[in-house]
Coordinates of C-alpha atoms in Angstrom, one line a residue:
X734 CA 6.0 31.1 -6.7
X735 CA 6.7 30.2 -3.1
X736 CA 9.7 28.2 -1.9
X737 CA 7.9 24.9 -1.6
X738 CA 6.6 25.1 -5.2
X739 CA 10.1 26.2 -6.5
X740 CA 11.8 23.2 -4.8
X741 CA 9.2 20.7 -6.1
X742 CA 9.5 22.1 -9.6
X743 CA 13.3 21.6 -9.4
X744 CA 12.7 18.1 -8.2
X745 CA 10.6 17.3 -11.2
X746 CA 13.3 18.9 -13.4
X747 CA 16.0 16.7 -11.9
X748 CA 14.0 13.5 -12.5
X749 CA 13.4 14.4 -16.1
X750 CA 16.9 15.6 -17.0
X751 CA 19.4 13.6 -15.0
X752 CA 20.0 10.9 -17.6
X753 CA 21.0 13.6 -20.1
X754 CA 23.5 15.2 -17.7
X755 CA 27.0 13.9 -18.5
X756 CA 29.4 16.2 -16.7
X757 CA 29.9 17.9 -13.3
X758 CA 29.6 21.3 -15.0
X759 CA 26.3 20.3 -16.5
X760 CA 25.1 19.2 -13.1
X761 CA 25.9 22.6 -11.7
X762 CA 24.1 24.4 -14.5
X763 CA 21.0 22.2 -14.6
X764 CA 20.5 21.4 -11.0
X765 CA 22.7 23.3 -8.5
X766 CA 22.5 26.8 -9.8
X767 CA 18.6 26.6 -9.9
X768 CA 18.7 25.3 -6.3
X769 CA 20.8 28.3 -5.2
X770 CA 18.3 30.5 -7.1
X771 CA 15.4 28.8 -5.3
X772 CA 17.1 29.9 -2.0
X773 CA 16.6 33.5 -3.2
X774 CA 20.2 34.2 -4.2
X775 CA 21.2 35.7 -7.6
X776 CA 23.8 33.3 -9.0
X777 CA 25.1 36.1 -11.3
X778 CA 25.6 38.6 -8.5
X779 CA 29.1 38.3 -7.1
X780 CA 27.9 40.2 -3.9
X781 CA 25.6 37.2 -3.2
X782 CA 27.2 34.2 -4.9
X783 CA 30.9 33.7 -5.8
X784 CA 31.7 30.8 -8.1
X785 CA 35.2 29.2 -7.8
X786 CA 36.1 31.2 -4.6
X787 CA 39.7 30.7 -3.5
X788 CA 40.2 28.8 -0.3
X789 CA 44.0 28.6 0.4
X790 CA 44.8 25.6 2.5
X791 CA 48.1 26.0 4.4
X792 CA 50.9 26.0 1.9
X793 CA 48.5 24.7 -0.8
X794 CA 47.4 27.9 -2.7
X795 CA 44.7 28.4 -5.3
X796 CA 42.3 25.7 -4.0
X797 CA 38.7 26.7 -5.0
X798 CA 35.3 26.0 -3.7
X799 CA 32.6 25.7 -6.3
X800 CA 30.3 28.3 -4.8
X801 CA 30.3 30.6 -1.8
X802 CA 27.0 32.2 -0.7
X803 CA 27.8 35.7 0.7
X804 CA 26.3 38.0 3.3
X805 CA 27.8 41.3 4.4
X806 CA 30.9 40.4 2.3
X807 CA 31.5 37.2 4.3
X808 CA 30.8 33.6 3.2
X809 CA 28.0 32.0 5.0
X810 CA 27.6 28.8 3.0
X811 CA 30.3 26.9 1.1
X812 CA 29.0 24.6 -1.7
X813 CA 31.1 21.7 -3.1
X814 CA 29.5 20.1 -6.2
X815 CA 29.9 16.7 -7.8
X816 CA 28.4 15.0 -10.8
X817 CA 24.9 13.6 -10.0
X818 CA 26.1 10.0 -10.4
X819 CA 29.0 10.4 -7.9
X820 CA 29.0 8.9 -4.4
X821 CA 29.2 11.8 -2.0
X822 CA 30.9 9.6 0.6
X823 CA 34.1 9.8 -1.4
X824 CA 34.2 13.6 -1.3
X825 CA 33.4 15.0 2.2
X826 CA 37.1 15.4 3.1
X827 CA 37.4 18.0 0.4
X828 CA 34.6 20.2 1.8
X829 CA 36.1 19.7 5.3
X830 CA 39.4 21.2 4.2
X831 CA 37.7 24.3 2.7
X832 CA 35.4 24.7 5.7
X833 CA 38.2 24.7 8.2
X834 CA 40.0 27.7 6.6
X835 CA 36.9 29.7 6.0
X836 CA 34.7 31.9 8.1
X837 CA 31.6 30.2 6.8
X838 CA 29.4 28.5 9.4
X839 CA 27.8 26.0 7.0
X840 CA 29.0 23.7 4.3
X841 CA 27.0 21.9 1.6
X842 CA 28.1 18.9 -0.3
X843 CA 25.8 18.0 -3.2
X844 CA 25.6 16.1 -6.5
X845 CA 22.4 18.0 -7.4
X846 CA 20.2 15.2 -6.1
X847 CA 21.5 14.5 -2.5
X848 CA 22.2 17.7 -0.4
X849 CA 24.3 17.3 2.7
X850 CA 24.5 20.2 5.1
X851 CA 27.4 20.4 7.7
X852 CA 28.4 22.7 10.5
X853 CA 30.7 22.6 13.5
X854 CA 28.6 21.2 16.4
X855 CA 31.3 19.1 17.9
X856 CA 34.3 21.4 17.8
X857 CA 34.3 25.1 16.8
X858 CA 35.6 25.8 13.3
X859 CA 36.1 22.1 12.6
X860 CA 33.4 20.6 10.3
X861 CA 31.5 17.7 11.7
X862 CA 32.2 14.4 10.0
X863 CA 28.4 13.8 9.6
X864 CA 25.9 16.2 8.1
X865 CA 23.1 17.5 10.4
X866 CA 20.7 17.5 7.4
X867 CA 20.6 15.3 4.3
X868 CA 17.8 15.5 1.8
X869 CA 17.1 13.7 -1.5
X870 CA 15.5 16.4 -3.6
X871 CA 13.6 13.7 -5.6
X872 CA 12.1 12.3 -2.4
X873 CA 11.4 15.4 -0.3
X874 CA 9.3 15.5 2.9
X875 CA 7.5 18.6 4.1
X876 CA 9.6 18.8 7.2
X877 CA 12.8 18.7 5.1
X878 CA 11.5 21.5 2.9
X879 CA 11.0 23.6 6.0
X880 CA 14.6 23.0 7.1
X881 CA 15.8 24.0 3.6
X882 CA 13.8 27.1 3.8
X883 CA 15.9 28.3 6.7
X884 CA 18.8 28.7 4.3
X885 CA 16.6 31.0 2.1
X886 CA 18.0 34.5 1.8
X887 CA 14.8 36.0 3.3
X888 CA 14.9 33.7 6.4
X889 CA 18.6 33.0 6.9
X890 CA 19.5 33.3 10.6
X891 CA 22.7 31.5 11.9
X892 CA 21.5 31.0 15.4
X893 CA 18.1 29.6 14.3
X894 CA 19.8 27.1 12.0
X895 CA 22.3 26.1 14.6
X896 CA 19.6 25.5 17.1
X897 CA 17.7 23.2 14.7
X898 CA 20.9 21.6 13.5
X899 CA 21.7 20.2 16.9
X900 CA 18.2 18.6 17.1
X901 CA 18.4 17.3 13.6
X902 CA 21.8 15.7 14.2
X903 CA 20.7 13.8 17.3
X904 CA 17.3 13.0 15.8
X905 CA 19.0 11.5 12.7
X906 CA 21.4 9.4 14.9
X907 CA 18.5 8.2 17.1
X908 CA 16.5 7.2 14.0
X909 CA 19.4 5.3 12.7
X910 CA 19.8 3.4 16.0
X911 CA 16.0 2.7 16.1
X912 CA 16.1 1.5 12.5
X913 CA 19.0 -0.8 13.2
X914 CA 17.2 -2.2 16.2
X915 CA 14.0 -2.7 14.3
X916 CA 15.8 -4.5 11.5
X917 CA 18.2 -6.5 13.7
X918 CA 17.3 -6.3 17.4
X919 CA 20.2 -6.5 19.7
X920 CA 20.1 -8.8 22.8
X921 CA 19.7 -5.8 25.1
X922 CA 16.8 -4.5 23.1
X923 CA 15.1 -7.9 23.0
X924 CA 15.5 -8.4 26.7
X925 CA 14.0 -5.0 27.5
X926 CA 10.7 -6.2 26.0
X927 CA 11.0 -9.9 26.8
X928 CA 11.4 -9.4 30.6
X929 CA 8.1 -7.5 30.7
X930 CA 6.2 -10.6 29.4
X931 CA 8.3 -13.6 30.3
X932 CA 9.0 -14.5 33.9
X933 CA 11.7 -17.1 33.3
X934 CA 15.5 -16.8 33.0
X935 CA 16.8 -15.0 29.9
X936 CA 18.8 -17.9 28.6
X937 CA 20.2 -17.7 25.1
X938 CA 17.5 -19.9 23.5
X939 CA 14.9 -17.7 25.1
X940 CA 16.6 -14.5 23.7
X941 CA 16.7 -16.2 20.3
X942 CA 13.0 -17.0 20.4
X943 CA 12.1 -13.5 21.5
X944 CA 14.3 -11.9 18.9
X945 CA 12.1 -13.1 16.1
X946 CA 8.9 -12.3 18.1
X947 CA 10.1 -8.8 18.7
X948 CA 10.8 -8.3 15.0
X949 CA 7.4 -9.5 14.1
X950 CA 5.7 -7.5 16.8
X951 CA 7.4 -4.3 15.5
X952 CA 6.5 -5.0 11.9
X953 CA 2.9 -5.7 12.8
X954 CA 2.6 -2.6 14.9
X955 CA 4.1 -0.4 12.1
X956 CA 1.6 -2.0 9.6
X957 CA -1.3 -1.3 12.0
X958 CA -0.2 2.4 12.2
X959 CA 0.0 2.7 8.4
X960 CA -3.4 1.0 8.0
X961 CA -5.0 3.4 10.4
X962 CA -3.5 6.4 8.6
X963 CA -4.5 5.2 5.2
X964 CA -8.0 4.5 6.4
X965 CA -8.1 8.0 7.7
X966 CA -6.8 9.4 4.4
X967 CA -9.4 7.4 2.4
X968 CA -12.2 8.6 4.7
X969 CA -11.2 12.2 4.2
X970 CA -10.9 11.7 0.4
X971 CA -14.3 10.0 0.2
X972 CA -15.9 12.9 2.2
X973 CA -14.4 15.4 -0.3
X974 CA -15.6 13.4 -3.4
X975 CA -19.1 13.1 -2.0
X976 CA -19.5 16.9 -2.3
X977 CA -19.2 16.8 -6.1
X978 CA -21.9 14.8 -8.1
X979 CA -19.5 14.3 -11.0
X980 CA -16.6 13.1 -8.8
X981 CA -19.0 11.0 -6.8
X982 CA -20.1 9.2 -10.0
X983 CA -16.5 8.5 -10.9
X984 CA -15.8 7.2 -7.4
X985 CA -18.9 5.0 -7.6
X986 CA -17.7 3.5 -10.9
X987 CA -14.3 2.9 -9.5
X988 CA -15.5 0.9 -6.5
X989 CA -17.8 -1.3 -8.5
X990 CA -16.5 -4.3 -10.6
X991 CA -16.0 -3.4 -14.3
X992 CA -16.6 -6.9 -15.4
X993 CA -19.9 -8.1 -16.8
X994 CA -22.3 -9.4 -14.2
X995 CA -23.4 -12.1 -16.5
X996 CA -19.9 -13.6 -16.6
X997 CA -20.3 -16.0 -13.7
X998 CA -16.7 -17.2 -14.0
X999 CA -15.4 -13.9 -12.7
X1000 CA -16.0 -13.3 -9.0
X1001 CA -14.6 -10.2 -7.4
X1002 CA -13.8 -11.1 -3.8
X1003 CA -13.8 -8.8 -0.8
X1004 CA -10.1 -9.5 -0.3
X1005 CA -9.4 -8.3 -3.8
X1006 CA -11.4 -5.1 -3.1
X1007 CA -9.4 -4.6 0.2
X1008 CA -6.2 -5.0 -1.8
X1009 CA -7.4 -2.4 -4.3
X1010 CA -8.2 0.1 -1.6
X1011 CA -4.7 -0.3 -0.1
X1012 CA -3.1 0.2 -3.5
X1013 CA -5.4 3.2 -4.2
X1014 CA -4.5 4.7 -0.8
X1015 CA -0.8 4.2 -1.5
X1016 CA -0.8 5.6 -5.0
X1017 CA -2.8 8.7 -4.2
X1018 CA 0.6 10.1 -3.1
X1019 CA 1.6 10.1 -6.8
X1020 CA -1.6 10.7 -8.7
X1021 CA -5.2 11.8 -8.2
X1022 CA -7.2 9.0 -6.6
X1023 CA -9.8 9.3 -9.3
X1024 CA -7.2 8.0 -11.8
X1025 CA -6.8 4.7 -10.0
X1026 CA -9.3 1.9 -11.1
X1027 CA -9.5 -1.8 -11.2
X1028 CA -10.6 -4.6 -13.5
X1029 CA -11.2 -8.2 -12.6
X1030 CA -10.4 -11.2 -14.8
X1031 CA -10.6 -15.0 -14.4
X1032 CA -6.9 -15.5 -13.4
X1033 CA -6.0 -12.1 -11.9
X1034 CA -7.2 -8.8 -10.5
X1035 CA -5.7 -5.6 -12.0
X1036 CA -5.2 -2.2 -10.5
X1037 CA -4.9 0.3 -13.4
X1038 CA -4.0 3.9 -14.1
X1039 CA -6.7 5.8 -15.9
X1040 CA -8.8 2.7 -16.2
X1041 CA -6.5 1.6 -19.0
X1042 CA -5.6 -2.0 -19.5
X1043 CA -2.3 -1.0 -21.0
X1044 CA -1.4 0.8 -17.7
X1045 CA -1.5 -1.8 -15.0
X1046 CA 0.0 -0.6 -11.7
X1047 CA 0.0 -4.1 -10.3
X1048 CA -2.0 -7.4 -10.5
X1049 CA -3.3 -9.7 -7.7
X1050 CA -3.2 -13.4 -8.1
X1051 CA -5.4 -14.6 -5.3
X1052 CA -7.0 -17.6 -6.8
X1053 CA -4.2 -20.0 -6.1
X1054 CA -2.8 -21.7 -2.9
X1055 CA 0.0 -19.2 -2.7
X1056 CA -1.1 -15.6 -3.2
X1057 CA 0.9 -13.2 -5.3
X1058 CA 1.1 -9.5 -6.1
X1059 CA 2.7 -8.8 -9.5
X1060 CA 4.6 -5.5 -10.0
X1061 CA 5.2 -4.3 -13.5
X1062 CA 8.7 -4.0 -14.9
X1063 CA 10.0 -1.6 -17.6
X1064 CA 8.8 -4.1 -20.3
X1065 CA 5.3 -4.2 -18.8
X1066 CA 5.9 -7.8 -17.7
X1067 CA 4.6 -9.2 -14.4
X1068 CA 7.2 -9.7 -11.6
X1069 CA 5.4 -11.9 -9.1
X1070 CA 6.0 -11.7 -5.3
X1071 CA 4.4 -14.1 -2.9
X1072 CA 2.5 -12.5 0.0
X1073 CA 1.2 -13.9 3.3
X1074 CA -1.2 -11.1 4.0
X1075 CA -2.4 -7.8 2.5
X1076 CA 0.0 -6.0 4.8
X1077 CA 2.8 -7.2 2.5
X1078 CA 1.4 -5.0 -0.3
X1079 CA 3.1 -2.0 1.3
X1080 CA 6.6 -3.5 0.7
X1081 CA 6.3 -2.8 -3.0
X1082 CA 5.3 0.9 -2.8
X1083 CA 8.4 2.0 -4.7
X1084 CA 7.6 -0.4 -7.5
X1085 CA 4.0 1.0 -7.9
X1086 CA 5.5 4.5 -8.0
X1087 CA 8.1 3.6 -10.6
X1088 CA 5.4 2.1 -12.8
X1089 CA 3.3 5.2 -12.6
X1090 CA 6.3 7.3 -13.4
X1091 CA 7.0 5.1 -16.4
X1092 CA 3.5 5.7 -17.8
X1093 CA 3.6 9.4 -17.0
X1094 CA 7.0 10.0 -18.6
X1095 CA 6.0 8.1 -21.8
X1096 CA 3.1 10.5 -22.1

């Protein structure tokens, strides 16, 4: 099993077991030790992993770090562990103290779900106050897996990690700034764009007007990018399915209304089909696209998992003045959200995923 598969397998394990993990020690055994093992280190070999390694801090003797990863008899990564429910923001000072008295170049603070990696980019031998890499193992991206892989025993290289750590740190900070500006544009940010399309003076009322316009323009542009990528993904998938007669038959059935043609009261609109294609493109990140189907009814249009009426992913209510998408709660009840356009369907991606997980876990 390669590293990527091992990490994804661990992620699945975390999702399934976390509600049964009641203590910090259980968190270590169920989540963190398997993570160390996935990095290629033998957790039972004291030449590679030392549990409860002593880190004396000044006059305070006997302080212990949960795990120390060793290389050439020297610690290279200190790991401080917490229970999976604990907020890591309350515990980074503890790792900082251990890091500052150790020869290790990297520190890791984790609760078995969130993994925060630290080093000393600002000042030598003083741990930075912010991690250069933070990952949620239940929501991993491919680029994050590649960064984690650098800590694998077979690939570990201090200079290589430090080089990428600097880029990751500044990239993370820039992304946070961009996100803040997108969510709540500052006057300077608004003026930067407004002065390129507006010739008048930038009075406060003008800035206020353009603040909302900039927010909407950003949102619209992001949605356009997402739409183009999803269309591309669907095109690739449809090309693949066309190569198999069996799969092509399934796809043809999915993209045709499952209601009886003779029932003239049920009319499947193009807008409903567009909504279905968007939901299908989103949910293909969770399940095979062939498992996503639709059924139309007089009052709503359903997107289903496995073409099963008892497994609705969401429902569209497009036959009224105000249009709604209904996500499904844990009791399989509709939770309606008003939408202005089909672009708003993307806002509820997490809800679709949670509903799919609910059905999958029950099975």
